[in-house]
Amino acid sequence: MDAPSAADRPVRAAPSDADLVHQEGPSSSNFDNIIALLRSMLMVETVTISIAYGQHEHLLASSALPQDDIYSNVQFFAGVPIYSYEKEIIGTLSVMDSRPRELTPNQLTSLEDVSRVAADLFELRKLASIDGLTGQMTRRAFEQEASRVLQLSSRHKHKVSMIGLDVDHFKSINDTYGHAAGDEVLKKVAQTCAETLRTSDMLGRLGGEEFAVLLQETDHEGATQVAEKLRKAISLLRFEFDGKTVGVTASFGISSNAHADYDLSKLLEQADAAMYKAKQTGRNRCVAYGDEKLPERVVRRRVLKSGQIQFAGNAANIDCTVRQLGQDGAGLDLVTTANVPNEFRLHIRSDGLTANCKVIERTQTHLDVVFR
């Protein structure tokens, strides 16, 4: 059956939220192939695939154009659920037509078969977007979904906030008890956050021991309350490593659209700056960007640079990796810190930087230093 002509399509002044999701959300040629196949097999005008994101179901792919009102003049509708590997309904594969009709039993079976193919494709995509250790979004998936949410929030002028959190002294846990212990801590921290947050909140692992949370319909003050709730929940966690009871804490930074508009990069940068202020002022605390001026000297950029530690009148040299760098100091990774004195000279050739340093925190493989 021929699709309605462009002249017959209703025109809308602005796209709906579903249209924005259709344009910005995940889609691929694989799903487009499914749609083309079903239109050919069943001779229907419109095929849609929708998937649940959080509490809502959004269009993942559709044969309709963004300006089409796919639900106008529907005389026939048939849909089958899309099931996850855990046998939970995660979406719908549906076909629609502007003329009354029925599907034959064979056509209905074909629709169900294709829904399983769609489920397989979605599960493969999910595997690529979910962190294998914690079960939360990867950085890439988090940023993609956050961008979509921010676009919709900007359109409706909804408040939105970002929380950045970093597990305190995580390197020390790895160095002292091993990477398996570190993995257990990360899994439990992620689980605790997920259980504490709302269904509509987005949690992602940005890398290492760092996580981020995007809070919809939440202002600066509300986000600070959420961060404090997360901080308390994490501080109550206890682990048994090598016969010892070990606790963990995390430091939190909060930003909101009040200071960063709806710019994802700015939200993450401001949350990161506030989180480092929390680290610098004692850890296991929450700092909100904008509540107080963050001195530039305590804001450290995440970098990856080669450095050299020099001491004993420059007679001794030890290579290191510079992980954080600011006007006040740096974070350094080494094979071992055992032979490094508390005061030394740091040289970063790529920056032309040479600075006298004092160690303020030390683990077996990491040094936090301030410049003197």
Short mmCIF file of C-alpha atoms in Angstrom, two decimals:
data_model
loop_
_atom_site.label_atom_id
_atom_site.label_comp_id
_atom_site.label_asym_id
_atom_site.label_seq_id
_atom_site.Cartn_x
_atom_site.Cartn_y
_atom_site.Cartn_z
CA MET A 1 0.00 0.00 0.00
CA ASP A 2 1.31 3.47 -0.90
CA ALA A 3 2.24 5.80 1.94
CA PRO A 4 0.40 9.13 2.22
CA SER A 5 1.87 11.88 0.06
CA ALA A 6 3.73 14.83 1.53
CA ALA A 7 0.72 17.04 0.84
CA ASP A 8 -1.46 14.79 2.98
CA ARG A 9 0.87 14.86 5.96
CA PRO A 10 -0.07 17.17 8.83
CA VAL A 11 2.45 19.94 9.50
CA ARG A 12 3.44 20.85 13.06
CA ALA A 13 5.07 24.06 14.17
CA ALA A 14 7.63 22.33 16.39
CA PRO A 15 8.83 18.73 16.82
CA SER A 16 7.56 16.73 19.75
CA ASP A 17 9.74 15.12 22.41
CA ALA A 18 9.35 11.80 20.59
CA ASP A 19 10.72 13.42 17.43
CA LEU A 20 13.77 14.67 19.28
CA VAL A 21 14.40 11.20 20.63
CA HIS A 22 13.96 9.78 17.14
CA GLN A 23 16.51 12.23 15.78
CA GLU A 24 19.03 12.15 18.63
CA GLY A 25 18.52 8.77 20.25
CA PRO A 26 20.22 5.52 19.29
CA SER A 27 19.41 4.25 15.80
CA SER A 28 21.25 2.15 13.24
CA SER A 29 21.02 0.72 9.77
CA ASN A 30 20.31 -2.68 11.36
CA PHE A 31 17.03 -1.42 12.80
CA ASP A 32 16.25 0.37 9.54
CA ASN A 33 16.71 -2.94 7.74
CA ILE A 34 14.19 -4.58 10.07
CA ILE A 35 11.68 -1.85 9.30
CA ALA A 36 12.18 -2.14 5.54
CA LEU A 37 11.81 -5.92 5.75
CA LEU A 38 8.52 -5.75 7.65
CA ARG A 39 7.04 -3.10 5.38
CA SER A 40 7.79 -5.35 2.42
CA MET A 41 6.59 -8.58 4.06
CA LEU A 42 3.39 -7.21 5.59
CA MET A 43 2.59 -4.43 3.10
CA VAL A 44 1.96 -1.85 5.82
CA GLU A 45 2.57 1.89 5.79
CA THR A 46 4.37 2.36 9.10
CA VAL A 47 6.64 0.22 11.27
CA THR A 48 8.00 1.46 14.60
CA ILE A 49 10.42 0.07 17.17
CA SER A 50 10.20 1.62 20.62
CA ILE A 51 12.40 0.87 23.61
CA ALA A 52 12.06 1.83 27.26
CA TYR A 53 14.53 4.43 28.55
CA GLY A 54 14.15 4.84 32.30
CA GLN A 55 10.46 5.21 33.08
CA HIS A 56 9.40 6.11 29.54
CA GLU A 57 9.22 4.39 26.18
CA HIS A 58 10.67 6.24 23.20
CA LEU A 59 10.92 5.65 19.48
CA LEU A 60 14.12 3.86 18.60
CA ALA A 61 13.41 3.70 14.87
CA SER A 62 10.44 4.33 12.59
CA SER A 63 9.61 4.26 8.90
CA ALA A 64 7.75 7.55 9.38
CA LEU A 65 9.50 10.85 8.82
CA PRO A 66 9.99 13.12 11.85
CA GLN A 67 7.27 15.50 10.63
CA ASP A 68 4.71 12.70 10.22
CA ASP A 69 2.01 12.24 12.82
CA ILE A 70 2.21 8.46 12.84
CA TYR A 71 -0.86 8.04 15.04
CA SER A 72 -3.27 10.11 12.92
CA ASN A 73 -5.88 8.23 10.93
CA VAL A 74 -4.76 4.81 12.17
CA GLN A 75 -7.25 2.18 11.04
CA PHE A 76 -5.07 -0.83 11.81
CA PHE A 77 -2.54 -1.49 14.55
CA ALA A 78 -0.69 -4.63 15.58
CA GLY A 79 2.17 -4.88 18.03
CA VAL A 80 4.26 -7.49 19.78
CA PRO A 81 6.44 -7.00 22.86
CA ILE A 82 10.22 -6.99 22.66
CA TYR A 83 11.71 -9.11 25.45
CA SER A 84 15.13 -8.83 27.04
CA TYR A 85 17.26 -11.90 27.68
CA GLU A 86 15.90 -11.76 31.23
CA LYS A 87 12.37 -12.18 29.80
CA GLU A 88 11.37 -8.64 30.73
CA ILE A 89 9.41 -6.48 28.29
CA ILE A 90 11.72 -3.70 27.14
CA GLY A 91 9.82 -2.32 24.17
CA THR A 92 7.38 -2.83 21.33
CA LEU A 93 7.56 -3.68 17.63
CA SER A 94 4.42 -2.34 15.98
CA VAL A 95 2.89 -1.98 12.52
CA MET A 96 0.20 0.51 11.51
CA ASP A 97 -1.92 1.27 8.48
CA SER A 98 -4.46 3.91 7.48
CA ARG A 99 -6.75 1.22 6.06
CA PRO A 100 -8.54 -1.57 7.96
CA ARG A 101 -6.88 -4.95 7.55
CA GLU A 102 -5.82 -8.08 9.42
CA LEU A 103 -2.62 -10.06 9.70
CA THR A 104 -2.66 -13.71 8.75
CA PRO A 105 -1.35 -16.21 11.33
CA ASN A 106 1.85 -16.56 9.29
CA GLN A 107 2.32 -12.78 9.18
CA LEU A 108 1.79 -12.54 12.93
CA THR A 109 4.38 -15.28 13.45
CA SER A 110 6.79 -13.34 11.22
CA LEU A 111 6.20 -10.21 13.31
CA GLU A 112 7.05 -12.15 16.48
CA ASP A 113 10.16 -13.64 14.86
CA VAL A 114 11.40 -10.22 13.81
CA SER A 115 10.78 -8.86 17.32
CA ARG A 116 13.32 -11.40 18.58
CA VAL A 117 15.85 -10.18 16.02
CA ALA A 118 15.25 -6.61 17.23
CA ALA A 119 15.78 -7.80 20.81
CA ASP A 120 19.09 -9.42 19.85
CA LEU A 121 20.28 -6.21 18.20
CA PHE A 122 19.29 -4.14 21.19
CA GLU A 123 21.00 -6.53 23.62
CA LEU A 124 24.20 -6.34 21.56
CA ARG A 125 24.04 -2.56 21.70
CA LYS A 126 23.38 -2.69 25.43
CA LEU A 127 26.45 -4.88 25.97
CA ALA A 128 28.54 -2.20 24.29
CA SER A 129 27.04 0.56 26.44
CA ILE A 130 27.08 -1.13 29.87
CA ASP A 131 30.22 -1.28 32.00
CA GLY A 132 31.04 -4.95 32.51
CA LEU A 133 32.20 -4.54 36.11
CA THR A 134 29.55 -2.29 37.66
CA GLY A 135 26.57 -2.84 35.36
CA GLN A 136 26.19 0.92 34.86
CA MET A 137 26.50 3.01 31.69
CA THR A 138 29.89 3.42 30.08
CA ARG A 139 31.18 6.95 29.65
CA ARG A 140 30.19 6.99 25.98
CA ALA A 141 26.66 5.74 26.65
CA PHE A 142 26.25 8.13 29.58
CA GLU A 143 27.31 11.13 27.51
CA GLN A 144 25.04 10.15 24.61
CA GLU A 145 21.98 9.70 26.80
CA ALA A 146 22.82 12.77 28.90
CA SER A 147 23.02 14.87 25.73
CA ARG A 148 19.54 13.70 24.75
CA VAL A 149 18.13 14.51 28.19
CA LEU A 150 19.79 17.93 28.24
CA GLN A 151 18.34 18.79 24.85
CA LEU A 152 14.83 18.02 26.06
CA SER A 153 15.42 19.79 29.38
CA SER A 154 16.68 22.88 27.57
CA ARG A 155 13.64 22.95 25.34
CA HIS A 156 11.24 22.85 28.30
CA LYS A 157 13.48 24.93 30.62
CA HIS A 158 13.57 22.14 33.19
CA LYS A 159 16.16 22.22 35.95
CA VAL A 160 18.94 19.66 35.69
CA SER A 161 22.03 18.92 37.78
CA MET A 162 25.17 16.81 37.60
CA ILE A 163 26.97 14.99 40.40
CA GLY A 164 30.54 13.80 40.01
CA LEU A 165 31.89 11.35 42.58
CA ASP A 166 35.25 9.72 43.08
CA VAL A 167 36.08 6.93 45.55
CA ASP A 168 38.62 8.20 48.09
CA HIS A 169 42.01 6.48 48.43
CA PHE A 170 41.07 3.91 45.81
CA LYS A 171 44.67 3.38 44.72
CA SER A 172 45.56 2.54 48.29
CA ILE A 173 42.87 -0.16 48.35
CA ASN A 174 44.24 -1.66 45.12
CA ASP A 175 47.83 -1.45 46.33
CA THR A 176 47.12 -2.91 49.77
CA TYR A 177 44.49 -5.57 49.09
CA GLY A 178 44.74 -6.22 45.35
CA HIS A 179 42.67 -5.41 42.28
CA ALA A 180 39.98 -7.97 43.14
CA ALA A 181 39.29 -5.97 46.30
CA GLY A 182 39.19 -2.77 44.28
CA ASP A 183 36.70 -4.33 41.87
CA GLU A 184 34.49 -5.38 44.77
CA VAL A 185 34.52 -1.83 46.11
CA LEU A 186 33.55 -0.36 42.74
CA LYS A 187 30.72 -2.85 42.26
CA LYS A 188 29.31 -2.17 45.72
CA VAL A 189 29.62 1.61 45.39
CA ALA A 190 27.80 1.49 42.03
CA GLN A 191 25.11 -0.78 43.46
CA THR A 192 24.64 1.50 46.47
CA CYS A 193 24.28 4.55 44.23
CA ALA A 194 21.79 2.80 41.94
CA GLU A 195 19.67 1.69 44.89
CA THR A 196 19.70 5.18 46.41
CA LEU A 197 18.86 7.12 43.23
CA ARG A 198 15.48 7.51 41.53
CA THR A 199 14.61 5.46 38.46
CA SER A 200 14.77 8.60 36.32
CA ASP A 201 18.30 9.49 37.49
CA MET A 202 21.18 8.47 35.23
CA LEU A 203 24.29 6.81 36.66
CA GLY A 204 27.43 6.18 34.64
CA ARG A 205 30.99 5.05 35.27
CA LEU A 206 33.25 7.59 33.61
CA GLY A 207 36.40 5.58 34.21
CA GLY A 208 38.44 4.08 37.03
CA GLU A 209 36.85 4.99 40.36
CA GLU A 210 34.93 7.98 38.97
CA PHE A 211 31.16 8.06 38.45
CA ALA A 212 28.64 10.68 37.35
CA VAL A 213 24.93 11.14 38.00
CA LEU A 214 22.56 13.27 35.91
CA LEU A 215 19.51 14.42 37.87
CA GLN A 216 16.45 15.54 35.94
CA GLU A 217 14.01 18.08 37.41
CA THR A 218 16.54 18.81 40.17
CA ASP A 219 18.02 22.17 41.10
CA HIS A 220 21.33 23.03 42.76
CA GLU A 221 20.01 22.59 46.31
CA GLY A 222 18.20 19.36 45.52
CA ALA A 223 21.30 17.88 43.89
CA THR A 224 23.37 18.74 46.95
CA GLN A 225 20.88 16.85 49.11
CA VAL A 226 21.08 13.84 46.79
CA ALA A 227 24.88 13.93 46.87
CA GLU A 228 24.87 14.03 50.65
CA LYS A 229 22.52 11.06 50.74
CA LEU A 230 24.86 9.12 48.46
CA ARG A 231 27.89 10.14 50.52
CA LYS A 232 26.33 8.84 53.73
CA ALA A 233 25.25 5.56 52.11
CA ILE A 234 28.74 4.90 50.75
CA SER A 235 30.41 5.79 54.06
CA LEU A 236 28.39 3.03 55.76
CA LEU A 237 29.78 0.31 53.46
CA ARG A 238 32.11 -2.24 55.02
CA PHE A 239 34.34 -4.85 53.36
CA GLU A 240 36.36 -7.78 54.65
CA PHE A 241 39.82 -7.89 53.05
CA ASP A 242 42.65 -10.09 54.37
CA GLY A 243 40.84 -10.51 57.67
CA LYS A 244 40.42 -6.75 58.12
CA THR A 245 37.24 -4.68 58.08
CA VAL A 246 37.68 -1.86 55.59
CA GLY A 247 35.44 1.15 55.04
CA VAL A 248 35.31 3.45 52.02
CA THR A 249 34.27 7.02 51.38
CA ALA A 250 33.79 9.18 48.30
CA SER A 251 34.10 12.85 47.43
CA PHE A 252 31.33 14.64 45.53
CA GLY A 253 31.09 17.66 43.25
CA ILE A 254 27.77 19.20 42.16
CA SER A 255 26.94 21.43 39.20
CA SER A 256 23.67 22.57 37.65
CA ASN A 257 22.25 24.34 34.62
CA ALA A 258 22.14 27.50 36.75
CA HIS A 259 25.90 27.81 36.16
CA ALA A 260 26.52 25.64 33.08
CA ASP A 261 23.28 26.16 31.15
CA TYR A 262 22.55 22.83 29.42
CA ASP A 263 26.09 22.24 28.21
CA LEU A 264 27.19 18.69 29.05
CA SER A 265 30.91 19.50 28.92
CA LYS A 266 30.49 22.43 31.31
CA LEU A 267 28.33 20.41 33.70
CA LEU A 268 30.97 17.67 33.86
CA GLU A 269 33.86 20.14 34.15
CA GLN A 270 32.21 22.11 36.95
CA ALA A 271 31.24 18.96 38.84
CA ASP A 272 34.82 17.73 38.43
CA ALA A 273 36.26 21.02 39.73
CA ALA A 274 33.95 20.95 42.74
CA MET A 275 34.80 17.31 43.40
CA TYR A 276 38.51 18.11 43.45
CA LYS A 277 37.81 20.90 45.92
CA ALA A 278 36.15 18.25 48.10
CA LYS A 279 39.28 16.11 47.76
CA GLN A 280 41.57 19.02 48.63
CA THR A 281 39.57 20.04 51.70
CA GLY A 282 39.46 16.67 53.42
CA ARG A 283 37.58 14.14 51.23
CA ASN A 284 34.32 12.38 52.17
CA ARG A 285 32.37 15.56 51.58
CA CYS A 286 30.17 17.33 49.03
CA VAL A 287 31.06 20.62 47.34
CA ALA A 288 28.66 22.45 45.02
CA TYR A 289 30.03 24.57 42.20
CA GLY A 290 28.97 28.18 42.72
CA ASP A 291 28.27 27.95 46.46
CA GLU A 292 31.73 29.37 47.01
CA LYS A 293 34.41 30.50 44.62
CA LEU A 294 36.68 27.63 43.73
CA PRO A 295 40.22 29.00 43.88
CA GLU A 296 42.01 28.20 40.66
CA ARG A 297 44.95 26.86 42.59
CA VAL A 298 42.95 23.88 43.92
CA VAL A 299 41.43 22.91 40.58
CA ARG A 300 43.53 20.19 38.99
CA ARG A 301 43.15 19.08 35.41
CA ARG A 302 43.22 15.41 34.54
CA VAL A 303 46.28 14.90 32.36
CA LEU A 304 48.58 12.14 31.16
CA LYS A 305 52.14 13.43 30.98
CA SER A 306 55.64 12.06 31.50
CA GLY A 307 57.49 13.51 34.46
CA GLN A 308 60.74 13.07 36.32
CA ILE A 309 61.35 13.25 40.06
CA GLN A 310 64.77 14.64 40.97
CA PHE A 311 66.42 14.70 44.40
CA ALA A 312 69.81 14.30 46.12
CA GLY A 313 71.15 17.31 44.28
CA ASN A 314 69.62 16.04 41.02
CA ALA A 315 71.84 12.96 41.28
CA ALA A 316 68.79 10.70 41.64
CA ASN A 317 66.08 10.61 38.97
CA ILE A 318 62.85 8.58 39.00
CA ASP A 319 60.37 8.53 36.12
CA CYS A 320 56.70 9.14 36.92
CA THR A 321 53.36 9.70 35.20
CA VAL A 322 51.56 12.97 35.94
CA ARG A 323 47.84 12.22 36.33
CA GLN A 324 46.55 15.53 37.74
CA LEU A 325 48.08 18.96 37.38
CA GLY A 326 47.14 22.37 38.78
CA GLN A 327 48.74 25.59 39.90
CA ASP A 328 49.01 24.29 43.46
CA GLY A 329 50.37 20.79 42.84
CA ALA A 330 50.06 17.47 41.06
CA GLY A 331 49.12 13.81 41.34
CA LEU A 332 51.89 11.39 40.33
CA ASP A 333 51.90 7.65 39.60
CA LEU A 334 55.08 5.59 40.04
CA VAL A 335 56.09 1.95 39.99
CA THR A 336 56.91 2.38 43.68
CA THR A 337 57.15 5.39 45.98
CA ALA A 338 59.37 3.59 48.49
CA ASN A 339 62.57 5.49 47.68
CA VAL A 340 61.04 8.91 47.06
CA PRO A 341 61.70 11.52 49.79
CA ASN A 342 59.00 13.86 51.08
CA GLU A 343 60.54 16.80 49.25
CA PHE A 344 61.92 16.77 45.72
CA ARG A 345 61.97 18.59 42.38
CA LEU A 346 59.45 17.66 39.65
CA HIS A 347 60.30 18.21 36.00
CA ILE A 348 57.67 17.98 33.24
CA ARG A 349 59.53 18.38 29.98
CA SER A 350 56.44 18.78 27.73
CA ASP A 351 55.28 21.81 29.77
CA GLY A 352 58.71 23.22 30.47
CA LEU A 353 57.77 23.00 34.16
CA THR A 354 60.17 22.52 37.04
CA ALA A 355 58.77 22.82 40.57
CA ASN A 356 59.84 22.10 44.12
CA CYS A 357 57.36 19.67 45.67
CA LYS A 358 56.27 18.44 49.07
CA VAL A 359 54.40 15.16 49.50
CA ILE A 360 51.04 15.54 51.27
CA GLU A 361 49.74 12.03 50.63
CA ARG A 362 51.47 8.80 49.68
CA THR A 363 50.48 5.26 48.70
CA GLN A 364 52.69 2.50 47.36
CA THR A 365 52.33 3.77 43.78
CA HIS A 366 50.90 7.31 44.01
CA LEU A 367 51.95 10.70 45.38
CA ASP A 368 49.88 13.83 45.93
CA VAL A 369 52.21 16.83 46.07
CA VAL A 370 51.94 20.58 46.52
CA PHE A 371 54.25 23.04 44.83
CA ARG A 372 56.41 25.17 47.11
#
